[in-house]
Every structure is written in C-alpha cells, then in structure tokens.
PDB file of C-alpha atoms in Angstrom:
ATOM      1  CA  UNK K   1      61.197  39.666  12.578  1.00  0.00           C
ATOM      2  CA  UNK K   2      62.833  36.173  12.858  1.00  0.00           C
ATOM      3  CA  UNK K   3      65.506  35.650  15.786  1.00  0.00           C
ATOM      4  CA  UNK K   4      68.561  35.954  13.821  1.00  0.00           C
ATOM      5  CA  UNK K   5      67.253  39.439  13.099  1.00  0.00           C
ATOM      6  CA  UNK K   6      66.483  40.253  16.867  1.00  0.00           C
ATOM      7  CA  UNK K   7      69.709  39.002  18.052  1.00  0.00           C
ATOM      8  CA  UNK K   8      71.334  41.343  15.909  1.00  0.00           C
ATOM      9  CA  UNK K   9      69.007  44.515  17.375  1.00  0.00           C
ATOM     10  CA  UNK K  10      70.951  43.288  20.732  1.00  0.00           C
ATOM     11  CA  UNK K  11      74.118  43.597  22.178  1.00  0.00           C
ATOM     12  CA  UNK K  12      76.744  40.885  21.605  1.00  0.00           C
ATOM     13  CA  UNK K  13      76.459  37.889  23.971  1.00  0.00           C
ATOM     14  CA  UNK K  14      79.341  35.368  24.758  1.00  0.00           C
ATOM     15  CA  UNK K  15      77.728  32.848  24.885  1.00  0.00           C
ATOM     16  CA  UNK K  16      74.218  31.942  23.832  1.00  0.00           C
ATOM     17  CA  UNK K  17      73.740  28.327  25.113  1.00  0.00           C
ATOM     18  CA  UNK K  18      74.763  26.519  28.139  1.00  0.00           C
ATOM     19  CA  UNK K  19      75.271  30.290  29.672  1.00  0.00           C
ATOM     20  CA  UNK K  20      73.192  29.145  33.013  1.00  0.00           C
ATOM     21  CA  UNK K  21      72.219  26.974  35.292  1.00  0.00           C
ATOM     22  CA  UNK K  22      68.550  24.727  34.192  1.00  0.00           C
ATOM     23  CA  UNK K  23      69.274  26.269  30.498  1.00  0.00           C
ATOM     24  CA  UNK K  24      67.282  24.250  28.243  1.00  0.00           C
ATOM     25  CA  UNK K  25      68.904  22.184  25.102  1.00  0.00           C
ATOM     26  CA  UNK K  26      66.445  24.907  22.552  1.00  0.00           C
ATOM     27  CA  UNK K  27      66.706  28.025  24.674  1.00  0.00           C
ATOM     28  CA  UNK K  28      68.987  30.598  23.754  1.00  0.00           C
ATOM     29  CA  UNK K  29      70.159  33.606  25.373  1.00  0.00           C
ATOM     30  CA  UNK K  30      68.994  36.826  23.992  1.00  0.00           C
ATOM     31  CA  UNK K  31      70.148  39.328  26.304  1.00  0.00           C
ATOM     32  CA  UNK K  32      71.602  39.233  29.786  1.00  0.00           C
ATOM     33  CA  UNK K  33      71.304  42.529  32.415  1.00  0.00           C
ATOM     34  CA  UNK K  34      74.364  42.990  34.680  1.00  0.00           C
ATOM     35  CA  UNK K  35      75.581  45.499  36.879  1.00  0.00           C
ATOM     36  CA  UNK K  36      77.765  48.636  36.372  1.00  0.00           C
ATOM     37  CA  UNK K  37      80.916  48.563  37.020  1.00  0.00           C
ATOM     38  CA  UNK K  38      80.900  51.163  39.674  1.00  0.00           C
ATOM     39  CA  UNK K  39      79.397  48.330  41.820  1.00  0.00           C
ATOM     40  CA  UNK K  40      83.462  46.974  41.437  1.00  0.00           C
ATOM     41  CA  UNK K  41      84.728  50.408  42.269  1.00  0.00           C
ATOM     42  CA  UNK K  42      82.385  50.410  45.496  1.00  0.00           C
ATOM     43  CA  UNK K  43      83.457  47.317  46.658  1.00  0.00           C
ATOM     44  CA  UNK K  44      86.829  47.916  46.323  1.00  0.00           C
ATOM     45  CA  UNK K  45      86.906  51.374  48.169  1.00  0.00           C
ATOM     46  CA  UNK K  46      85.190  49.901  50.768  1.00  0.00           C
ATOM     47  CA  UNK K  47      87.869  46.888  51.254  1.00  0.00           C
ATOM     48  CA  UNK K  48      90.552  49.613  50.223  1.00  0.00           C
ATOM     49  CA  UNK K  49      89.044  51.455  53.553  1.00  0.00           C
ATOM     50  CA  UNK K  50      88.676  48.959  56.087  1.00  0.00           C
ATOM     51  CA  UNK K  51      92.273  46.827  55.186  1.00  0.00           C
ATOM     52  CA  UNK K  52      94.074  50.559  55.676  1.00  0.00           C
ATOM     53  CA  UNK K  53      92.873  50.145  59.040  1.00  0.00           C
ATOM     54  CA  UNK K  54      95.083  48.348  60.624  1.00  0.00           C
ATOM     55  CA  UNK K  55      98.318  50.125  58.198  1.00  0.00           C
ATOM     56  CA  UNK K  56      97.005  53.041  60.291  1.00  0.00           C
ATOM     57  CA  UNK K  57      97.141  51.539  63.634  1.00  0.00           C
ATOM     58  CA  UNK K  58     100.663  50.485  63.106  1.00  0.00           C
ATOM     59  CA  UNK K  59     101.943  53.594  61.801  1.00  0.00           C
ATOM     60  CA  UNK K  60     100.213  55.358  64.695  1.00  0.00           C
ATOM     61  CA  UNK K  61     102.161  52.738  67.047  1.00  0.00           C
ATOM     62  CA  UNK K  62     105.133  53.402  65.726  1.00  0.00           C
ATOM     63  CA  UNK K  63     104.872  56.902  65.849  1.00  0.00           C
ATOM     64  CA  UNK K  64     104.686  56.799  69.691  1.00  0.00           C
ATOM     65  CA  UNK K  65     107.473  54.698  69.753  1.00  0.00           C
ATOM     66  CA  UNK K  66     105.816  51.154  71.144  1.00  0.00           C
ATOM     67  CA  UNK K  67     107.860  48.305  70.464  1.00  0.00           C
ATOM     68  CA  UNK K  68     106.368  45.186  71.397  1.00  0.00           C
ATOM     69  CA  UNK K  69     107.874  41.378  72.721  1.00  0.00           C
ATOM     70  CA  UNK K  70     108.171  38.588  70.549  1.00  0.00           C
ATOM     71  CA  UNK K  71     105.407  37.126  72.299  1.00  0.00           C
ATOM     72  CA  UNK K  72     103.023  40.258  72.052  1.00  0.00           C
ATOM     73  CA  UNK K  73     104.497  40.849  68.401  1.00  0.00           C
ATOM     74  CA  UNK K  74     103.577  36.795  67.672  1.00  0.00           C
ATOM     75  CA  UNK K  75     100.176  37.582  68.217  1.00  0.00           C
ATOM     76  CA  UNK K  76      99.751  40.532  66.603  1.00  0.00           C
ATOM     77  CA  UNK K  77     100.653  39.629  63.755  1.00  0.00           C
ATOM     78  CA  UNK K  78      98.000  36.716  63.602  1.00  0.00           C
ATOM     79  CA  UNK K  79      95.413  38.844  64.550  1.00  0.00           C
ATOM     80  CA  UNK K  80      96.448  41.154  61.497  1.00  0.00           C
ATOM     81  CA  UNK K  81      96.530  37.858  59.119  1.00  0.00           C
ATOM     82  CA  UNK K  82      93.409  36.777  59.981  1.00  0.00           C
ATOM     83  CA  UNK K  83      91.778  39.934  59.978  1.00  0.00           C
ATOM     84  CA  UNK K  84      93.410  40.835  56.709  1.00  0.00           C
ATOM     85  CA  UNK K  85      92.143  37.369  55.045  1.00  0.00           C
ATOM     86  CA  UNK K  86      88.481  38.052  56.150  1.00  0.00           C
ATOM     87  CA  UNK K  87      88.624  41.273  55.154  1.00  0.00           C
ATOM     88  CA  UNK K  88      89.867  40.070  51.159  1.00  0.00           C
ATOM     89  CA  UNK K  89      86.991  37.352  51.785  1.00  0.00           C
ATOM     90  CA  UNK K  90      84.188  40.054  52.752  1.00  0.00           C
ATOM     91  CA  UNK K  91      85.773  41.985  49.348  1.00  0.00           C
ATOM     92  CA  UNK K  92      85.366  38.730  47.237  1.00  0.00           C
ATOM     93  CA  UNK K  93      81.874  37.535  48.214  1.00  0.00           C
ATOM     94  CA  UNK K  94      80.664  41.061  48.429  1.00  0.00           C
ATOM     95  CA  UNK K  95      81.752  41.353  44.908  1.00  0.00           C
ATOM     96  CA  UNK K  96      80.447  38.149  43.775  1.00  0.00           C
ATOM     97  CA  UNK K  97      77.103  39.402  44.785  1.00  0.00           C
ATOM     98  CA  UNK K  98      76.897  42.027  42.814  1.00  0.00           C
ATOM     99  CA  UNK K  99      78.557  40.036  39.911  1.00  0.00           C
ATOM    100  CA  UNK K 100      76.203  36.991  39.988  1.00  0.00           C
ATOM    101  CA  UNK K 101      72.828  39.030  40.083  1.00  0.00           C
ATOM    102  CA  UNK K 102      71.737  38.575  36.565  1.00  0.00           C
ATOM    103  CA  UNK K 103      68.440  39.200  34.568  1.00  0.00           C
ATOM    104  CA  UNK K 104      68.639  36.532  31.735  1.00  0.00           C
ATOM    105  CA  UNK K 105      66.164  36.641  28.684  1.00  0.00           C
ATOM    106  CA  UNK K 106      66.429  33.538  26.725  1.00  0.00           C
ATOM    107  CA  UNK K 107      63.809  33.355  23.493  1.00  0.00           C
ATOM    108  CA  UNK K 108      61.377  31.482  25.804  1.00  0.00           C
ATOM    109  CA  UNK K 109      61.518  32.996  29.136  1.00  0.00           C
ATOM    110  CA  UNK K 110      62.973  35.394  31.590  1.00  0.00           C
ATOM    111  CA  UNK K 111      65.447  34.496  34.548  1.00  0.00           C
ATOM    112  CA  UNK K 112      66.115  36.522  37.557  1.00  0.00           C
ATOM    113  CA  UNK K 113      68.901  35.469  39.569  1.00  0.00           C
ATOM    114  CA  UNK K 114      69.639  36.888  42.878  1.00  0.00           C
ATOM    115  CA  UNK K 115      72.630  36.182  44.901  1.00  0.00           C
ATOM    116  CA  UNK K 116      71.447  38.051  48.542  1.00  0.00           C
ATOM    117  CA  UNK K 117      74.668  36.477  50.411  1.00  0.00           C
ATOM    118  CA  UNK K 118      77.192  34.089  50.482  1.00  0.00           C
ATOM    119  CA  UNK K 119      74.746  31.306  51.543  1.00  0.00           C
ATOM    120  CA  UNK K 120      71.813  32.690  50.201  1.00  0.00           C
ATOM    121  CA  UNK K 121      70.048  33.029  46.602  1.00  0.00           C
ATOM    122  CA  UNK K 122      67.027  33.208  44.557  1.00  0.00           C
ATOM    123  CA  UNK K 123      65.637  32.299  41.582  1.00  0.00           C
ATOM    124  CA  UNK K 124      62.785  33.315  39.471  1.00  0.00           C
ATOM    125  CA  UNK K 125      61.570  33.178  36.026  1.00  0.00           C
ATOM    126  CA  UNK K 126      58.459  33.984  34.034  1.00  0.00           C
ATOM    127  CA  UNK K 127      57.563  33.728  30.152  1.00  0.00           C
ATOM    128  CA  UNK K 128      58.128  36.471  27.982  1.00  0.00           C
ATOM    129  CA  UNK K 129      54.572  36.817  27.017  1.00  0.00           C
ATOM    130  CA  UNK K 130      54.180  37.809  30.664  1.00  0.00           C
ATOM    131  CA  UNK K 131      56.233  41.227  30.608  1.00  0.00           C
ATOM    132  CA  UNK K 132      53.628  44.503  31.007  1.00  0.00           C
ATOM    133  CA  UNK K 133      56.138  47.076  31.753  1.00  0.00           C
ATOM    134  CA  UNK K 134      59.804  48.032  31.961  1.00  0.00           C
ATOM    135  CA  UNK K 135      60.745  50.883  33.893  1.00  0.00           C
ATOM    136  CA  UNK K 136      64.205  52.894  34.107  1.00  0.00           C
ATOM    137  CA  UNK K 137      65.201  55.463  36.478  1.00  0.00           C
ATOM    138  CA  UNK K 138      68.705  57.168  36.442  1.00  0.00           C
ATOM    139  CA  UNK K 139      69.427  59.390  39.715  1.00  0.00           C
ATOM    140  CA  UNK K 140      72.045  61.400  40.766  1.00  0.00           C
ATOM    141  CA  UNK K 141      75.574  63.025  39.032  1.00  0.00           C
ATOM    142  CA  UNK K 142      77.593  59.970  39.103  1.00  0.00           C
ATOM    143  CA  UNK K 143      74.335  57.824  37.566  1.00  0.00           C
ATOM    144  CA  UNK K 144      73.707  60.618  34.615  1.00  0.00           C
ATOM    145  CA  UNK K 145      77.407  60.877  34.053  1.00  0.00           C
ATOM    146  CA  UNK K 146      78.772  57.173  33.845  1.00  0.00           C
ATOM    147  CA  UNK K 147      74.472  55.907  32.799  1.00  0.00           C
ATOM    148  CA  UNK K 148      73.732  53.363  35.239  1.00  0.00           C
ATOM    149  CA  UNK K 149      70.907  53.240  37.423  1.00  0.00           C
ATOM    150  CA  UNK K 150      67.434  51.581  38.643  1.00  0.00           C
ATOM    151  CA  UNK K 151      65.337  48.872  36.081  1.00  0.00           C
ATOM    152  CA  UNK K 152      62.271  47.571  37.388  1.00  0.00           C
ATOM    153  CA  UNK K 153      60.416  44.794  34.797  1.00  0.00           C
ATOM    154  CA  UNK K 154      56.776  44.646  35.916  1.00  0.00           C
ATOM    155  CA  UNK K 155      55.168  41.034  34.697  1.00  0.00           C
ATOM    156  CA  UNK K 156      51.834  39.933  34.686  1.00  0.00           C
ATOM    157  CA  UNK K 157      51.068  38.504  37.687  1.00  0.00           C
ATOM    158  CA  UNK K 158      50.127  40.889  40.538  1.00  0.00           C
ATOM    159  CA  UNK K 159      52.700  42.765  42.213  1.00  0.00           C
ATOM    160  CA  UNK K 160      55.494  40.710  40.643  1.00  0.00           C
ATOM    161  CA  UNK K 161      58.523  42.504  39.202  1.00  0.00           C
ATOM    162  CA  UNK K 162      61.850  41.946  38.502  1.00  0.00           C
ATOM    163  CA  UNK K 163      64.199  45.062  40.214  1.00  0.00           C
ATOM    164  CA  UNK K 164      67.838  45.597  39.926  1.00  0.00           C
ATOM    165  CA  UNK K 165      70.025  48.474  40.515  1.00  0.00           C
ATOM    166  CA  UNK K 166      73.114  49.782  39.401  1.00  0.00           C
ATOM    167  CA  UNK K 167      72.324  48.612  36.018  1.00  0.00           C
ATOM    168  CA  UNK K 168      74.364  49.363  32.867  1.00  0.00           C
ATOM    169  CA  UNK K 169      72.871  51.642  30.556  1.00  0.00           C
ATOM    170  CA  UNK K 170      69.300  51.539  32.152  1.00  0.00           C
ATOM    171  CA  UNK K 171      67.693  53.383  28.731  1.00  0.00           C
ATOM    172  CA  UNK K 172      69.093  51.254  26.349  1.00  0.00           C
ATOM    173  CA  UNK K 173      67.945  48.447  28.308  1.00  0.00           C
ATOM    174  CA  UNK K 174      64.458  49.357  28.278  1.00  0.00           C
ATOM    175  CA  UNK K 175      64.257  49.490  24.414  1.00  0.00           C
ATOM    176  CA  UNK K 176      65.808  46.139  24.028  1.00  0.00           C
ATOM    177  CA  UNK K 177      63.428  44.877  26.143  1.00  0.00           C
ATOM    178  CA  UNK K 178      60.688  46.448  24.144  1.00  0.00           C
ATOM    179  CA  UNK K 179      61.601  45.348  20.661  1.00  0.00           C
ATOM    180  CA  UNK K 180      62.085  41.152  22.906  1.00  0.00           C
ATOM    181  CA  UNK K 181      58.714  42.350  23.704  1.00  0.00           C
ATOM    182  CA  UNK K 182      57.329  43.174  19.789  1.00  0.00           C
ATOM    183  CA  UNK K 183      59.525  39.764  18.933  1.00  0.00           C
ATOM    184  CA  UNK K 184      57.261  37.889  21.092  1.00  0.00           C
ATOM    185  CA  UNK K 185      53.491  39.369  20.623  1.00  0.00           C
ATOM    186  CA  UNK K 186      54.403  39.118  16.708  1.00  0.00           C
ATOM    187  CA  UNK K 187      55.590  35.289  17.626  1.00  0.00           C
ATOM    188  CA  UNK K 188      52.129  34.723  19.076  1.00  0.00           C
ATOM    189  CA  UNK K 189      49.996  36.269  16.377  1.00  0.00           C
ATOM    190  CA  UNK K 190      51.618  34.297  13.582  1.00  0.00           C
ATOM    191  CA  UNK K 191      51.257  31.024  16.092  1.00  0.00           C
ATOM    192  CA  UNK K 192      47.487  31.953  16.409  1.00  0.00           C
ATOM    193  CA  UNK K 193      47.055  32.306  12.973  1.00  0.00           C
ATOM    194  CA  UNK K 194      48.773  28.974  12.058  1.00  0.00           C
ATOM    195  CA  UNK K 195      46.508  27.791  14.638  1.00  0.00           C
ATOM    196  CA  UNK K 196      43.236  29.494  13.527  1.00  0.00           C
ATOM    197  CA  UNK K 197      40.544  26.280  12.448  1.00  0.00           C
ATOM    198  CA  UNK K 198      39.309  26.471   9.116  1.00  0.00           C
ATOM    199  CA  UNK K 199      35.119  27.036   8.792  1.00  0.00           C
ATOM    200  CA  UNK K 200      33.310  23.775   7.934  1.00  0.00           C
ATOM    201  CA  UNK K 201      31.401  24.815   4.473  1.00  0.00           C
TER     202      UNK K 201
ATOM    203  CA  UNK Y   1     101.656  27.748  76.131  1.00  0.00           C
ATOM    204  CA  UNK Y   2      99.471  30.839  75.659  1.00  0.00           C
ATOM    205  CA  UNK Y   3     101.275  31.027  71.823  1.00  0.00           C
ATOM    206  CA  UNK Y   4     100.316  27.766  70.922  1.00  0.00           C
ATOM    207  CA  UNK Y   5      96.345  28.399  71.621  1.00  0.00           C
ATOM    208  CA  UNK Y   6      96.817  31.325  69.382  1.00  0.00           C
ATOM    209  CA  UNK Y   7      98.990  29.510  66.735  1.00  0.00           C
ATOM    210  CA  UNK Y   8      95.510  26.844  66.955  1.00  0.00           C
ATOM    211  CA  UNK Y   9      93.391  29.658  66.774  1.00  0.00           C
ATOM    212  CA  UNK Y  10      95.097  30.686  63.618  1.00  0.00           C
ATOM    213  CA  UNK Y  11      95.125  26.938  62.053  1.00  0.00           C
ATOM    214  CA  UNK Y  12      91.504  26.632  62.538  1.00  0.00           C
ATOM    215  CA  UNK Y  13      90.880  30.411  61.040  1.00  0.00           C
ATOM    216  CA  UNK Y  14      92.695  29.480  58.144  1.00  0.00           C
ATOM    217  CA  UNK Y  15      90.824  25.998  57.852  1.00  0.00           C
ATOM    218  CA  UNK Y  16      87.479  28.403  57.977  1.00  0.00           C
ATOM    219  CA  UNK Y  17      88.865  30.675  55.561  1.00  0.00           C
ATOM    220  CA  UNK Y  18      89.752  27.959  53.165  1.00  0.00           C
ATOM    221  CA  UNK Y  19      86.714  26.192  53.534  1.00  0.00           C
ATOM    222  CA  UNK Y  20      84.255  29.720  52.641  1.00  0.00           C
ATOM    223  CA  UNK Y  21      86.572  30.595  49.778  1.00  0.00           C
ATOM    224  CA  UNK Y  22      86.496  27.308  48.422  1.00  0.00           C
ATOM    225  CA  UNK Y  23      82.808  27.402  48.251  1.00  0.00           C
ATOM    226  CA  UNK Y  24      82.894  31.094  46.971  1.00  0.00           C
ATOM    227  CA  UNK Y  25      84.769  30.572  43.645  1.00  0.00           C
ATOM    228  CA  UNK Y  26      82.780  27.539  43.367  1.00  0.00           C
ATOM    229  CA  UNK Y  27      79.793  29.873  43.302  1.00  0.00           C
ATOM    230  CA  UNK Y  28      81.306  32.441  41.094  1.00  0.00           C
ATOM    231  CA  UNK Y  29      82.197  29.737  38.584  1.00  0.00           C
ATOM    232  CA  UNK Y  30      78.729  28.155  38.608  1.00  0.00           C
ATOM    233  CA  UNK Y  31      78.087  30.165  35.621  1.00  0.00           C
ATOM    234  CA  UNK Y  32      79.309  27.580  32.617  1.00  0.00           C
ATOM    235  CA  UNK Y  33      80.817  30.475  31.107  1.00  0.00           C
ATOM    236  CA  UNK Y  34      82.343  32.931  33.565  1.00  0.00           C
ATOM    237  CA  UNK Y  35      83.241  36.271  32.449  1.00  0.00           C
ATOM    238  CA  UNK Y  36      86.772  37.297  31.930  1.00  0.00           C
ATOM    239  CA  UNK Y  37      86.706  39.603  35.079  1.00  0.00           C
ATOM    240  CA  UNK Y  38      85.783  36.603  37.394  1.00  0.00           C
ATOM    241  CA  UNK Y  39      88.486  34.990  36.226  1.00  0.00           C
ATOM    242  CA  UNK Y  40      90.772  37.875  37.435  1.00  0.00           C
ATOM    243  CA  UNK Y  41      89.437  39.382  40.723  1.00  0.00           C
ATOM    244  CA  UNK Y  42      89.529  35.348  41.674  1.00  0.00           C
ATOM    245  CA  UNK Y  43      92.983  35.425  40.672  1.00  0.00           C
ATOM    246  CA  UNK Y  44      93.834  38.790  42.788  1.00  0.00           C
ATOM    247  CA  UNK Y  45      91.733  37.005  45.714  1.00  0.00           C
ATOM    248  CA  UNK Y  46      93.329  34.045  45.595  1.00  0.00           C
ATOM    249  CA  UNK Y  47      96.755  35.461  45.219  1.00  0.00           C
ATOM    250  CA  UNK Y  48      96.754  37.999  48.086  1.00  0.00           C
ATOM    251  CA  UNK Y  49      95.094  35.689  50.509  1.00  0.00           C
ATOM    252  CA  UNK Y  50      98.271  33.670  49.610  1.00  0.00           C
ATOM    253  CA  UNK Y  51     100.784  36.169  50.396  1.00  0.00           C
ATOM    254  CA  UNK Y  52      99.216  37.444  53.481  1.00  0.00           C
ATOM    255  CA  UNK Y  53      99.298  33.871  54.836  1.00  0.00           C
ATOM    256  CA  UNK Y  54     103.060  33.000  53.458  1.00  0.00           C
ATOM    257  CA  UNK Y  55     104.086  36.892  54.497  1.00  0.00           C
ATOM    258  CA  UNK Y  56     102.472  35.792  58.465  1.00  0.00           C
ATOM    259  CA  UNK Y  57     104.204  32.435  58.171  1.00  0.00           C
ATOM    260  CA  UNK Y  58     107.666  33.480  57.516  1.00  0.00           C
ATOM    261  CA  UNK Y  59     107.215  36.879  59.831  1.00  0.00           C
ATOM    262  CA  UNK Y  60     106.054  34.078  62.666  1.00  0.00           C
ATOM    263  CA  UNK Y  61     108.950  31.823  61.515  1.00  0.00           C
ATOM    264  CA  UNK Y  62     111.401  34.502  62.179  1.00  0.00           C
ATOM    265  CA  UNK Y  63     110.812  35.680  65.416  1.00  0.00           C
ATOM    266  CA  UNK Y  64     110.248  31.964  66.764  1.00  0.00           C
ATOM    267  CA  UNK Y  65     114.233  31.504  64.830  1.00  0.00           C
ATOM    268  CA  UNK Y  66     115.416  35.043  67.029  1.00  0.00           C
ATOM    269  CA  UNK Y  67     114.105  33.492  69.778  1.00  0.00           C
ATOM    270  CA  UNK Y  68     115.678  30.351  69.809  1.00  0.00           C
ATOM    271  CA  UNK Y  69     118.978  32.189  68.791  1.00  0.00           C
TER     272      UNK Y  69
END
C-alpha cells in the first residue's frame, strides 16, 4: 500500500503540512484525533450555569423590592462585570483545553499534545513502529448514542500510552490506526529487504 | 473616595483580563491552521467580553451623569 492509497483509507484532513508546531518539511499528517463535540456542549452548560448566577440574584433582589444607591449600585455593577468577564474567560480557556488536546499521526511519527491548563502543556511523541496496542472503550447512553468515548494507544516502551477521552468515533479510530499500523510494518519489510546484503559466491 | 478604589480595582481587572485573553487566543491560534470553530467561539469570546465591558461603562457613565444632574 503506498501513502496516497492510505490517505485515502482515512478521513479527510485540512491540512496535511505545516498543521503543527516542530512539523517537519517531509512529514505529513495522516490522521489527527480530536474531541467530541459534547466536550463544547459541556463547557458551555457549565458557563451557561454559573453566568445565570448572578441573573438570579438580581431577579431575587428585585423581587423583594431592594433598590440600591448610586454608590452601592456603582459597585455592583463592577463586581457583576468583572465576574461576568472571568466567567467568559474560564468558558474560553476551558474550551481551548479540550480543543487543543490532539493525537497527531504524521507518516513518521506520533504526536500527543496535551493542553492541562491555561499555563500548562505537554508534549510527546513516539515512532510509529512503536505502537503495540490501541484500545477503545465507549460507556454510558449518551457515549453509545452520539459514539464518543475512551482511546488508549499503548507504545512500546513500558507503561507508556497515549489516553484521551471524549474521543470522536472511538471504533473507527481504532481501525485507522490499525491499517497506519499494517502501512508501517509493510514499510519496514520492503526497507529490510532493499536492505538485505547479497551472499559473497 | 471609596468609588475610585473600586473604579482602580476594575482598571487593573480589566488590564488582567486583557492580558490572559491575549495570551489565550494566542494559544488557540498556535495551530498554523486553526479550525473553523476556533475561529468562531474566539469571535463569541471576544465579542461578549466587549459588550459586557462597554454595557458596565455606559451603565457606570450614567449614574455618575444622574448624579451630577
């Protein structure tokens, strides 16, 4: 199988070069593992939740009829600003964790990126040849329903892994992986047997 | 006197908040090639952090106007 072939066994990436950060001038991106969207829907509720808060408040003030000064009303409406701006940038950065954890597999190696917070993120990568085992686990109603759910990538070294959850159709994932997986053994056996030294007769 | 600590309070917040969103897109654009839906929910961020400090502006603005009426 040559790698036009196995980039048409894959789903459609945007872009194939220049897609990361340290992407090499002959790598190109073969498949890249991102979240479900329910990770958007979770983040949202939960900034949906908290920013009703104070809505609540004031409606509750109102209903007992408590009118404040200009003074008093100055500073509650700052408070309410500021905690409604922290509250959008809580939303936004918890969002772009979940949106900037990414497994990339370019045609010479895997990258794991992992955005833990704001100020905080990690990167990994291993060859290809070094994937053992791929692993995909789908829990609950909501996961079996809308398919997302747990993919753990097992490499060579000892107890090292690649893990993410809330991935996109786990399954499917797990098969592409497999046939990246037949791309690259059959890769290495026809670069062993170009390699293979002819017997001195 | 008391209002103007507050009204400090509020500039330096909003220096703070300027400062960590700055940096934020700048993460979420790090990526050469952002995805269309970064492009948006930093557009909705960006936008409603701008009308809830123009809408706490012009509400401050007002009552400081009423009160020097």
């Amino acid at each position: 199988m040559s790698l036009e072939e196995l980039k048409k066994d894959l789903p459609y990436v945007r872009s194939r070069r220049n897609a990361f950060v340290n992407q090499r001038d002959d790598e190109e991106v073969l498949l890249i593992i991102r979240k479900h969207w329910i990770v958007d829907l979770i983040v949202l509720s939960k900034f949906l939740f908290f920013a009703g808060i104070p809505f609540a408040l004031i409606m509750w003030l109102e209903s007992r009829l408590v009118i404040f000064e200009a003074a008093t009303g100055q500073v509650f409406i700052l408070i309410f600003a500021m905690y409604m701006l922290f509250m959008l940038l809580y939303a936004y950065v918890n969002w772009m964790k979940e949106n900037l954890d990414l497994i990339i597999f370019t045609n010479q190696r895997v990258v794991d990126i992992n955005q833990n917070t704001l100020f905080n993120r990690e990167n990994a990568e291993t060859d290809l040849s070094e994937i053992q085992d791929a692993r995909a686990q789908v829990t609950g109603i909501l996961g079996s329903l809308l398919q997302y759910g747990k993919l753990t990538i097992q490499t060579a070294a000892e107890q090292s892994f690649f893990y993410m959850k809330y991935v996109e159709h786990p399954e499917k994932t797990v098969s592409w992986l497999l046939t990246i997986r037949e791309w690259v053994i059959e890769q290495e056996r026809k670069r062993t047997v170009h390699q293979k030294p002819k017997p001195n007769l | 006197m008391s209002i103007l600590i507050v009204y400090l309070i509020f500039a330096a917040v909003l220096i703070v908040f300027t400062l960590l969103a700055w940096y934020s897109v700048h993460r979420v654009f790090s990526v050469p090639h952002p995805y269309h839906e970064a492009r948006f929910v930093t557009g909705v961020f960006v936008l409603l952090s701008t009308v809830v400090v123009v809408w706490a502006v012009y509400l401050l603005l007002e009552i400081e106007w009423a009160l020097l009426l």
